[in-house]
Tab-separated table of C-alpha atoms in Angstrom:
chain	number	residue	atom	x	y	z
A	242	UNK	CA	93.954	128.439	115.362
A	243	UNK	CA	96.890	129.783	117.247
A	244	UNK	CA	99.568	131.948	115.718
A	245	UNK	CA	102.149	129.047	115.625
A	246	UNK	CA	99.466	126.583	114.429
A	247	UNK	CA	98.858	129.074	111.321
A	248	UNK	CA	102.105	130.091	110.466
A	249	UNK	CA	103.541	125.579	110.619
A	250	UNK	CA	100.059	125.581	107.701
A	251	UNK	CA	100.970	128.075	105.794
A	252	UNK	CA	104.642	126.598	105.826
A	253	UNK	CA	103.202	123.518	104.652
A	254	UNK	CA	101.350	124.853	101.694
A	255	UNK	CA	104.252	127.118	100.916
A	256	UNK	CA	106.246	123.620	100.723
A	257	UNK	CA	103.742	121.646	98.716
A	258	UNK	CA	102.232	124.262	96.261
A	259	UNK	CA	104.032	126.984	96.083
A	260	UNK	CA	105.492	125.844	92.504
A	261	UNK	CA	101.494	125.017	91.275
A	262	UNK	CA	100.414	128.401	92.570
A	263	UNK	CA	102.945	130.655	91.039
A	264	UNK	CA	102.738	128.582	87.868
A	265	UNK	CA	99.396	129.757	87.800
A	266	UNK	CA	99.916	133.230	88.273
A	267	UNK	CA	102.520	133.727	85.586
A	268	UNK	CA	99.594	132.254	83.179
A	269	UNK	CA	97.201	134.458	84.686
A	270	UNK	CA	99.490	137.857	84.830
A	271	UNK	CA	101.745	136.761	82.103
A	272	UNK	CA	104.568	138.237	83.699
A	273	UNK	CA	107.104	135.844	85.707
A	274	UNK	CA	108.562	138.981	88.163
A	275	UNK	CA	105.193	140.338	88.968
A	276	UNK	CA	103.802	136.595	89.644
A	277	UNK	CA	106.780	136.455	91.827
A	278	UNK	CA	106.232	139.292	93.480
A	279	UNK	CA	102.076	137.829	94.074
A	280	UNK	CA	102.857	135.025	95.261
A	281	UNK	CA	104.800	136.262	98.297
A	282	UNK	CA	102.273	138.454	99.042
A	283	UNK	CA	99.779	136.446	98.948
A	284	UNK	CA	101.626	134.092	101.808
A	285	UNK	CA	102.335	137.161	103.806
A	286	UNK	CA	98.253	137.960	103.442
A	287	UNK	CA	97.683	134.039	104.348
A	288	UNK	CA	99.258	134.523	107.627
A	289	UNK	CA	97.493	137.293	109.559
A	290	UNK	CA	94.023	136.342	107.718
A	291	UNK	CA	93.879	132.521	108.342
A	292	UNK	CA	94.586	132.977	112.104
A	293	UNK	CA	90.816	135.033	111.925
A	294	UNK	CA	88.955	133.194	109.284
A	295	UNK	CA	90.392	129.751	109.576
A	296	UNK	CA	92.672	127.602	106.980
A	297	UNK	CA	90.267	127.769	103.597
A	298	UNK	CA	88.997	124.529	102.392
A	299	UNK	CA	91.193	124.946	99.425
A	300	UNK	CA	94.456	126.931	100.357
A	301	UNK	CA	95.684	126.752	96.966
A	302	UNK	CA	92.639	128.303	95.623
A	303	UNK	CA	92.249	131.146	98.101
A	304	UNK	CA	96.021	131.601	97.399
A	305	UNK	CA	95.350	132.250	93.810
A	306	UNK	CA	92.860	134.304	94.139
A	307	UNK	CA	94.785	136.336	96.597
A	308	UNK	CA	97.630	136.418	94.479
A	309	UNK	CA	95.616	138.086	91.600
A	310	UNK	CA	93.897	140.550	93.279
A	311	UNK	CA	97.489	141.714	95.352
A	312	UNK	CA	99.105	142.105	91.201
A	313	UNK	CA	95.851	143.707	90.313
A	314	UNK	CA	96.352	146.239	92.644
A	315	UNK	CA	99.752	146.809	91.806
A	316	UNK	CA	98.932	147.188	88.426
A	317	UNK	CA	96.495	149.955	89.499
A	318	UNK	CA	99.310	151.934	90.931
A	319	UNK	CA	101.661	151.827	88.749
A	320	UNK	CA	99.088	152.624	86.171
A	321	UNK	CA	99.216	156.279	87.066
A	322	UNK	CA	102.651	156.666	85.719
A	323	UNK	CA	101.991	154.887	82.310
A	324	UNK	CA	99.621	155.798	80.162
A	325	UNK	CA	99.312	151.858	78.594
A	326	UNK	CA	98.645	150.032	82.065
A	327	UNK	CA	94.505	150.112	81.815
A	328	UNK	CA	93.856	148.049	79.211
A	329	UNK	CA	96.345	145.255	80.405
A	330	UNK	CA	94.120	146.354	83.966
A	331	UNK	CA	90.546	145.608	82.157
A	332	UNK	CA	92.259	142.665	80.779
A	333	UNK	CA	93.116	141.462	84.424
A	334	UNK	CA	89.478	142.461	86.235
A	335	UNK	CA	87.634	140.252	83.339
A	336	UNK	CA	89.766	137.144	84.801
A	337	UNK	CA	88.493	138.252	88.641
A	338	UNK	CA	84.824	136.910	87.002
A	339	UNK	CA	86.560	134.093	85.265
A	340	UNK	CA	85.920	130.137	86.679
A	341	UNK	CA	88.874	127.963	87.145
A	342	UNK	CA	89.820	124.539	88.389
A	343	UNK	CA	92.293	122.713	90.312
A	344	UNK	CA	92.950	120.845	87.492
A	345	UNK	CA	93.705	124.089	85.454
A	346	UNK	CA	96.288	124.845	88.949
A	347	UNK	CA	98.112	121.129	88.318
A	348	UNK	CA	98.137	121.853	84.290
A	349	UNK	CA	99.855	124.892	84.629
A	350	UNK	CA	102.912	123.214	86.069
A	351	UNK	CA	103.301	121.405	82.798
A	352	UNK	CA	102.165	124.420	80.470
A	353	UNK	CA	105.559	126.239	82.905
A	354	UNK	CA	108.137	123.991	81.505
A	355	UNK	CA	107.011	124.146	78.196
A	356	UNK	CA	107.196	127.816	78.319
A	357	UNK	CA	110.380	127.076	80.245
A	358	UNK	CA	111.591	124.980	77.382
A	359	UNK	CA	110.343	127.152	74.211
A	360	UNK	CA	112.997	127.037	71.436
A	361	UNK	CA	113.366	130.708	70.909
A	362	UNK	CA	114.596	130.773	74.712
A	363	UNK	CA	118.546	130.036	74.187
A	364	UNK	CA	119.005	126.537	74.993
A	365	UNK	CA	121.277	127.378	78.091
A	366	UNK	CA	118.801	129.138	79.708
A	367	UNK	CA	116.161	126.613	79.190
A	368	UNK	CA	117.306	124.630	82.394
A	369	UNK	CA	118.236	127.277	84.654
A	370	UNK	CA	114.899	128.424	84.377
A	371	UNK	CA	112.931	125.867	84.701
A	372	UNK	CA	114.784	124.751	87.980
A	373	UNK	CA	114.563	127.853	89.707
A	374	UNK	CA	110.701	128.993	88.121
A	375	UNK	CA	109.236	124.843	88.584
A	376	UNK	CA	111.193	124.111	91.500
A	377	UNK	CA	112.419	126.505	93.509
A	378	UNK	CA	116.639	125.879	93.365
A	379	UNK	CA	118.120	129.125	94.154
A	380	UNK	CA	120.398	130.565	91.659
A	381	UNK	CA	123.272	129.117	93.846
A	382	UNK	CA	122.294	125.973	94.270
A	383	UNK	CA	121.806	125.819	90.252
A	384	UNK	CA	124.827	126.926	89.462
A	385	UNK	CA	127.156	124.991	91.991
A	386	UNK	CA	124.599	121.857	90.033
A	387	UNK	CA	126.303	123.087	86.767
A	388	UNK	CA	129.647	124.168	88.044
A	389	UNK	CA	128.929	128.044	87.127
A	390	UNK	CA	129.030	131.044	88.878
A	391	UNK	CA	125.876	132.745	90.139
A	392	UNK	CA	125.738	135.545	88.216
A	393	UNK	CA	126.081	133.853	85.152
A	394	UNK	CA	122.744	131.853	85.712
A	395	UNK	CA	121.062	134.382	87.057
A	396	UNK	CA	121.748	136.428	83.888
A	397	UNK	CA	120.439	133.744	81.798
A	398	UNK	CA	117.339	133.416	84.063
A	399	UNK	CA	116.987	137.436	83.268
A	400	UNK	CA	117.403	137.371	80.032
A	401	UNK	CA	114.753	134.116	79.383
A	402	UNK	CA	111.958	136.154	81.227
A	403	UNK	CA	112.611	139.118	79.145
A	404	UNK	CA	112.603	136.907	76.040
A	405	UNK	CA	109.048	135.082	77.265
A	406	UNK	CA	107.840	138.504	77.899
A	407	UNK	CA	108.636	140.343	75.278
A	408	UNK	CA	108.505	137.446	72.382
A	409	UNK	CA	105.051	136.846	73.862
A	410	UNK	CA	106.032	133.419	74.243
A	411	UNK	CA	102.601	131.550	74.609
A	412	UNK	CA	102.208	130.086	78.152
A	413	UNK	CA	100.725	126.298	76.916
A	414	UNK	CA	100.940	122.835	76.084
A	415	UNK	CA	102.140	122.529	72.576
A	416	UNK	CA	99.470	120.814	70.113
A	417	UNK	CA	100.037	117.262	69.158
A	418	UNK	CA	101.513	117.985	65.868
A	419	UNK	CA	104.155	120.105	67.876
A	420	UNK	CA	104.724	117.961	70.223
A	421	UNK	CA	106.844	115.448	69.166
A	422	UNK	CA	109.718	118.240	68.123
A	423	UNK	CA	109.282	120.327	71.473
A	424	UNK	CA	109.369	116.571	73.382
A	425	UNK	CA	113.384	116.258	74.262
A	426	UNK	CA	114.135	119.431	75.757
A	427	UNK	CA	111.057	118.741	78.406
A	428	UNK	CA	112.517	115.577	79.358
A	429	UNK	CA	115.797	116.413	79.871
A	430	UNK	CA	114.598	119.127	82.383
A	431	UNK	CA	112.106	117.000	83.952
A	432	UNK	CA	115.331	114.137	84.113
A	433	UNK	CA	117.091	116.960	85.373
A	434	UNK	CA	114.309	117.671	88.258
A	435	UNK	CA	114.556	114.231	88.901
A	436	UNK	CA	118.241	113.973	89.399
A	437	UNK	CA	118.008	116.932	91.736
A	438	UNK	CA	115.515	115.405	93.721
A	439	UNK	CA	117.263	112.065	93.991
A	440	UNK	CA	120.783	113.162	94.567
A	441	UNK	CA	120.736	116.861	95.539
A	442	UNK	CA	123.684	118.934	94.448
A	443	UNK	CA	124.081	120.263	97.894
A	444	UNK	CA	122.315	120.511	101.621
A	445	UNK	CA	122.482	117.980	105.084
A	446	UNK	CA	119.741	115.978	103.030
A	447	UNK	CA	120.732	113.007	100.522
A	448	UNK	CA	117.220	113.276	98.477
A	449	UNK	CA	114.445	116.128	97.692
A	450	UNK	CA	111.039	114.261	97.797
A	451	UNK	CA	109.142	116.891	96.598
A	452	UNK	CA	111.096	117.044	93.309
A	453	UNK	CA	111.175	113.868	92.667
A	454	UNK	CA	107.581	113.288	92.819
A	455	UNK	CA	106.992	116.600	90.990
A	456	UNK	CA	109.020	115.027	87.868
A	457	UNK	CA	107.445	111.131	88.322
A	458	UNK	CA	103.759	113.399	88.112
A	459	UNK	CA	105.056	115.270	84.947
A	460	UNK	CA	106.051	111.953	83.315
A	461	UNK	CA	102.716	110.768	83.924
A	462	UNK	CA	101.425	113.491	82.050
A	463	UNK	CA	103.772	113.340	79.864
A	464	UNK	CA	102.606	109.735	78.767
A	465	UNK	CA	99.192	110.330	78.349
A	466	UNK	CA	99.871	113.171	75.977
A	467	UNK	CA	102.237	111.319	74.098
A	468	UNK	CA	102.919	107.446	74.575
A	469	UNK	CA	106.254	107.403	72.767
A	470	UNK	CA	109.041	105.350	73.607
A	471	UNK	CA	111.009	107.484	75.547
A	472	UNK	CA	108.529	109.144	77.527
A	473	UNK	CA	107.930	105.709	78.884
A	474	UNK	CA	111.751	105.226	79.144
A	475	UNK	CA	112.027	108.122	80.955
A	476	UNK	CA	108.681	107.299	83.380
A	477	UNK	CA	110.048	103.910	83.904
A	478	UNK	CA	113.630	105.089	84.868
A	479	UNK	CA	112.150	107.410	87.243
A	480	UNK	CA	110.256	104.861	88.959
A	481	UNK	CA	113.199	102.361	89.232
A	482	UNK	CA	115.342	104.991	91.251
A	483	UNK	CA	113.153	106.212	93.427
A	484	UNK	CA	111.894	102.446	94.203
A	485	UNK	CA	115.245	101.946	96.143
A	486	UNK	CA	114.748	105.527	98.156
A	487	UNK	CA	113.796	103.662	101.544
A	488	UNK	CA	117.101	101.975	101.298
A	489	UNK	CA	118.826	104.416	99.761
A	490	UNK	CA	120.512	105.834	103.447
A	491	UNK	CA	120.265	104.292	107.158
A	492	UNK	CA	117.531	105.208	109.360
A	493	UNK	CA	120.344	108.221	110.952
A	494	UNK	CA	120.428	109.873	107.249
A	495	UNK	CA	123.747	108.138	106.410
A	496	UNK	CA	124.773	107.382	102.564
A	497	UNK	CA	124.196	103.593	101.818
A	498	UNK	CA	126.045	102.453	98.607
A	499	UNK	CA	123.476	100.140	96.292
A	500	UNK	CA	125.482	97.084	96.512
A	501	UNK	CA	125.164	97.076	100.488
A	502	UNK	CA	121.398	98.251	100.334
A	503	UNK	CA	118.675	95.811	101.841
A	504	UNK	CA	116.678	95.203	98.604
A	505	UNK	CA	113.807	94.042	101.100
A	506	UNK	CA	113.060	97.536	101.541
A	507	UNK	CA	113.083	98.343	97.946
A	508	UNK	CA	109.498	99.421	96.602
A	509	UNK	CA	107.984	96.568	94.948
A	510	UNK	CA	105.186	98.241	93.253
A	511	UNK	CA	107.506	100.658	91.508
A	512	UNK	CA	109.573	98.398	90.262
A	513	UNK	CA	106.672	96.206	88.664
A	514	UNK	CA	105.344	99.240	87.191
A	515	UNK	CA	108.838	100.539	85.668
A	516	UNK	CA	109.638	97.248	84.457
A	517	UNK	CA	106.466	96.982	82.768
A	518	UNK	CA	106.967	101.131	81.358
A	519	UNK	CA	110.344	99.425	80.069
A	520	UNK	CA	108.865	96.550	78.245
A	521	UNK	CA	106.381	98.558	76.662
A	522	UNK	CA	109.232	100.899	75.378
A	523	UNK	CA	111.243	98.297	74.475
A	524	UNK	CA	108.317	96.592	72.147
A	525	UNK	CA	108.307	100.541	70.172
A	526	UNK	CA	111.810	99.866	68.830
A	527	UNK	CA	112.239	103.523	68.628
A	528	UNK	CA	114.081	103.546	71.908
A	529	UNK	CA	116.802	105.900	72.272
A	530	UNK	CA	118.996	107.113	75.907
A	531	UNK	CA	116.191	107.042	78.165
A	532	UNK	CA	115.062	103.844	77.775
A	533	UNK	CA	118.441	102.449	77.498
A	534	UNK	CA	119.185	103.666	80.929
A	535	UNK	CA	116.034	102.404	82.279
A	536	UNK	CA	116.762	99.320	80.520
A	537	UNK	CA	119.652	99.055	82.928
A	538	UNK	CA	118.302	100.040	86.272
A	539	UNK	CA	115.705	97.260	85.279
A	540	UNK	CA	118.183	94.729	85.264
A	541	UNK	CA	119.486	95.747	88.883
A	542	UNK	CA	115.984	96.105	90.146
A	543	UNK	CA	115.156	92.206	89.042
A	544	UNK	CA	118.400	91.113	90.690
A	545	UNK	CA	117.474	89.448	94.072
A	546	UNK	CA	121.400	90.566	95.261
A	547	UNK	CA	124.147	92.314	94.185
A	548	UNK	CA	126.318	89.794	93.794
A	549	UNK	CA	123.290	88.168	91.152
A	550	UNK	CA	123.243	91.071	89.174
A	551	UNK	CA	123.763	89.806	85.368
A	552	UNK	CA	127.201	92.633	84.801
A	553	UNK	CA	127.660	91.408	81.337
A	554	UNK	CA	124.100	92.999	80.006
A	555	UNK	CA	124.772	95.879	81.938
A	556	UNK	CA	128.141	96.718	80.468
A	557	UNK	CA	126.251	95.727	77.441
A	558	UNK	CA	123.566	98.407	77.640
A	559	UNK	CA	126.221	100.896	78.915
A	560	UNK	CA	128.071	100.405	75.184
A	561	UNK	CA	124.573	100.885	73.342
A	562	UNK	CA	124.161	104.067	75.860
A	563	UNK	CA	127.528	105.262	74.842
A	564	UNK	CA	126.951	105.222	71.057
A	565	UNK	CA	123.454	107.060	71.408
A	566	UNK	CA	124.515	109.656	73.773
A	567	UNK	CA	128.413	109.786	73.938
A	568	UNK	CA	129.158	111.469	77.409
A	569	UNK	CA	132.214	111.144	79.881
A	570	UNK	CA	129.614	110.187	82.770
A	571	UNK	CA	128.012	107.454	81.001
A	572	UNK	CA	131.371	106.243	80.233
A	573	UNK	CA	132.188	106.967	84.565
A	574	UNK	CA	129.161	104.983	84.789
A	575	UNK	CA	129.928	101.798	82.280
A	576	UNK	CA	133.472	101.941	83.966
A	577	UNK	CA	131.747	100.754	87.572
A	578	UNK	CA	130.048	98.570	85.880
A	579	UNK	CA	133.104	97.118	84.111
A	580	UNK	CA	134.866	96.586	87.409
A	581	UNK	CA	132.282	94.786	88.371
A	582	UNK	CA	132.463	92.678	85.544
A	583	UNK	CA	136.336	92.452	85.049
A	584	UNK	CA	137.699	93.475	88.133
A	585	UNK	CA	138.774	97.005	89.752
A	586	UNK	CA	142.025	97.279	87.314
A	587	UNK	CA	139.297	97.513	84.250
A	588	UNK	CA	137.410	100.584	85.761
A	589	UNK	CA	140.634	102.372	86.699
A	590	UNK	CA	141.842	102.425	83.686
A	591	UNK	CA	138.606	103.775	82.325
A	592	UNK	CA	138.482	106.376	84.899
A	593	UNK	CA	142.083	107.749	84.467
A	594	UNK	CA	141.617	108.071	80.937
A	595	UNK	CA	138.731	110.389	81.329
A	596	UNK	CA	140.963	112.283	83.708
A	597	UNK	CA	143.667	112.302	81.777
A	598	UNK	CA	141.477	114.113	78.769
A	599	UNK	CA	140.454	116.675	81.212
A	600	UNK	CA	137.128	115.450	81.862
A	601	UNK	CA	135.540	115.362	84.937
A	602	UNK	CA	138.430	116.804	86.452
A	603	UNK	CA	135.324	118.370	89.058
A	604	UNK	CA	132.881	115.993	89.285
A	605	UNK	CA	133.239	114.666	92.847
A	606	UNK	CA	131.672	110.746	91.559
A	607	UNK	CA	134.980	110.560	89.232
A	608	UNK	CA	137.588	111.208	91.727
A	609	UNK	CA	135.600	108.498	94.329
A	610	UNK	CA	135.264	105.830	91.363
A	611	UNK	CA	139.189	106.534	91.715
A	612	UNK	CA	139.231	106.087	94.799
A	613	UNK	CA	137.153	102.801	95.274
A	614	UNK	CA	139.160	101.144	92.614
A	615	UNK	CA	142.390	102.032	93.630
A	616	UNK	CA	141.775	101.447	97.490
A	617	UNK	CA	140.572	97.927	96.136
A	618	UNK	CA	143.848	97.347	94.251
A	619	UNK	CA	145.368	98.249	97.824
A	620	UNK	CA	146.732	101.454	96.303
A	621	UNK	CA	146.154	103.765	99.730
A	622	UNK	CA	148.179	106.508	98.979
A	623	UNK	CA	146.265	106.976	95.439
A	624	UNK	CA	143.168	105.963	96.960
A	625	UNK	CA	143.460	108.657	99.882
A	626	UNK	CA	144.385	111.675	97.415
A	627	UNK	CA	141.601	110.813	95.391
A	628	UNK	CA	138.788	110.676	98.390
A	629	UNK	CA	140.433	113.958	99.612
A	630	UNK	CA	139.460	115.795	96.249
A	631	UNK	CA	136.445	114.108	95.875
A	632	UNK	CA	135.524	115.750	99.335
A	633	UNK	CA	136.805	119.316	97.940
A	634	UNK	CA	134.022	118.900	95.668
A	635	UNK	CA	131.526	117.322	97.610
A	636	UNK	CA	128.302	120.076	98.986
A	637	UNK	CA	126.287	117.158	99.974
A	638	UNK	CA	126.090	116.625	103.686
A	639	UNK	CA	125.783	112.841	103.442
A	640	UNK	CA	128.614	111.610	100.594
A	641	UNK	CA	130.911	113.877	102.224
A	642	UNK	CA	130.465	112.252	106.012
A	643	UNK	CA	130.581	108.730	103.566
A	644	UNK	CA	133.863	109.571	102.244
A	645	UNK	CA	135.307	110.937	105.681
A	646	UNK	CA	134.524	107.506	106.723
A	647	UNK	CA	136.361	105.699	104.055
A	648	UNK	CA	139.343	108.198	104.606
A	649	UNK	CA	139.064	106.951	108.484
A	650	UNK	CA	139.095	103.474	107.210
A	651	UNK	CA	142.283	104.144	104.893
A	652	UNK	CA	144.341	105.342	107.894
């Protein structure tokens, strides 16, 4: 293969299973910095050897391997300054002779976020990590995602690792009597991967498909470990966002809002199977936010139009949201849906009391529900101030050339 032939490959597997691999080596070294550290080698190894001995038949395997032997070896060196490095060494060389499985390479993704999600690990690290150790957000990009400065998360990032490391934090799937205690912290970072995939906090590109089907493949998982009701809740919700992805923007990458969206292109085999994940929650009656929201997007994925969607249950479900999980952006959220019920006039006033408490004052989505309702009440002044800070705290490529275009259309 030529040079540029094996350096677009190794790209590729960098993109695909990069996250699998170095899951893999942080269970194998027990170290997240040094599996780090592997990992990159083991690319940079990839590159000049494939182009001589062709593309493995399993890249992710040979990457591994690679990536063990390259920590090995700097084990070995820095074994001659401390006297305790051999043992961990012998430890290491036994696992060279040691037999292991693809399917051990996609478990290790899920044993990662349970390590990720331990509850010795302070519980606003827990995220942080898991986003930038499972999928690969940059300290920046998580932190403009939770409106923080850099350092900050990167400081809680540090201090998890040392915690793992030092706490001997065991790198697995908890048992089944475990489980159910260890269960909401998982899916509120796997939600979280989700949401990051879906709408991502910054870049030219609306969606991350790679993270989204990372976090619809850990649900799955998820269910067959432990079939509760909001495991399915959360499956099912999953699946009924990313069913409308093909429709989601216009074939030039542009933002299309879901009331103009051509439900044609919606995926009809998702939505069967989240509907059905959402029945089979519902029939538990031990539902709680996850199903509740799924609940919803199920009643706009069985709505042949906008204009047929049935409002009333929605702004029904919103209130039952509300009480289980009180939170100014469900309450952003129920107040679009209450303007569609009742008119714009009914979500403004929703929306301005939030902002009035000094919530959401920077969350870009408040400031364009603003916007839309007041530029629907024929309020442009209002309408235009609000779409200009909504674009102040826009990083996403798309919404902020959508809002530029409903700022042209004000003027």
């Amino acid at each position: 293969m030529s040079a540029e032939s094996v350096k677009a490959r190794v790209e590729q597997v960098y993109r695909e299973d990069s996250r699998r691999i170095l899951a893999t080596l942080i269970r194998l070294l027990g170290d997240f910095d040094l599996a780090e550290e592997a990992l990159h080698e083991a690319f940079f190894v990839a590159v000049a050897r494939w182009q001589t001995d062709g593309v493995p038949a399993n890249p992710r395997t040979w990457l591994v391997s690679t990536g063990r032997f390259k920590a090995i070896d700097v084990l070995r060196r820095r074994a001659r300054f401390n006297a305790s490095r051999p043992l961990l060494i012998a430890q290491l060389e036994e696992l060279e002779q040691a037999d292991w499985s693809d399917e051990d390479v996609e478990d290790d993704r899920l044993r990662l976020i349970f390590t990720c999600c331990h509850p010795a690990l302070a519980a606003d690290a827990q995220v942080p990590l898991t986003l930038r150790e499972v999928c690969d957000l940059t300290t920046e990009e998580i932190a403009r995602a939770f409106l923080s400065a850099p350092a900050t998360i990167a400081q809680r990032i540090v201090r998890a690792k040392a915690k793992i490391r030092d706490a001997k934090i065991p790198y697995q799937v908890p048992s089944l009597a475990e489980l159910p205690e260890r269960l909401d912290s998982v899916l509120r970072v796997i939600y979280l991967v989700f949401n990051e995939g879906y709408s991502a906090s910054i870049g030219a590109e609306l969606t991350r498909e790679d993270l989204t089907r990372e976090a619809i493949r850990l649900g799955r998982l998820l269910v067959e470990l432990l079939p509760e009701a909001e495991v399915l809740g959360l499956l099912g919700l999953m699946l009924l966002h990313e069913s409308r992805r093909p429709a989601r923007t216009s074939a030039n990458g542009e933002l299309i809002l879901l009331d103009e969206q051509d439900r044609a292109l919606w995926d009809a085999t998702m939505i069967a199977e989240g509907c059905a994940l959402v029945e089979r929650a519902l029939t538990l009656r031990r539902f709680g936010p996850y199903c509740l929201q799924a609940a919803i997007a199920a009643v706009h994925a069985e709505a042949p139009t906008a204009a047929q969607t049935d409002w009333p249950q929605i702004v029904g479900l919103y209130d039952l949201l509300l009480r289980a999980l009180p939170s100014p952006v469900i309450e952003l959220n129920r107040a679009v849906a209450l303007a569609m019920r009742d008119g714009p006039l009914a979500g403004l006033t929703v929306v301005e009391a939030i902002l009035a408490r000094g919530e959401l004052l920077d969350y870009h989505l408040a400031h364009s529900a603003r916007a839309q309702f007041c530029r629907q009440l024929g309020r442009v002044d209002e309408a235009r101030s609000a779409y200009q800070r909504a674009l102040e705290l826009t990083r996403q490529a798309p919404e902020r050339r959508f809002i530029e275009r409903r700022l042209e259309e004000l003027q």
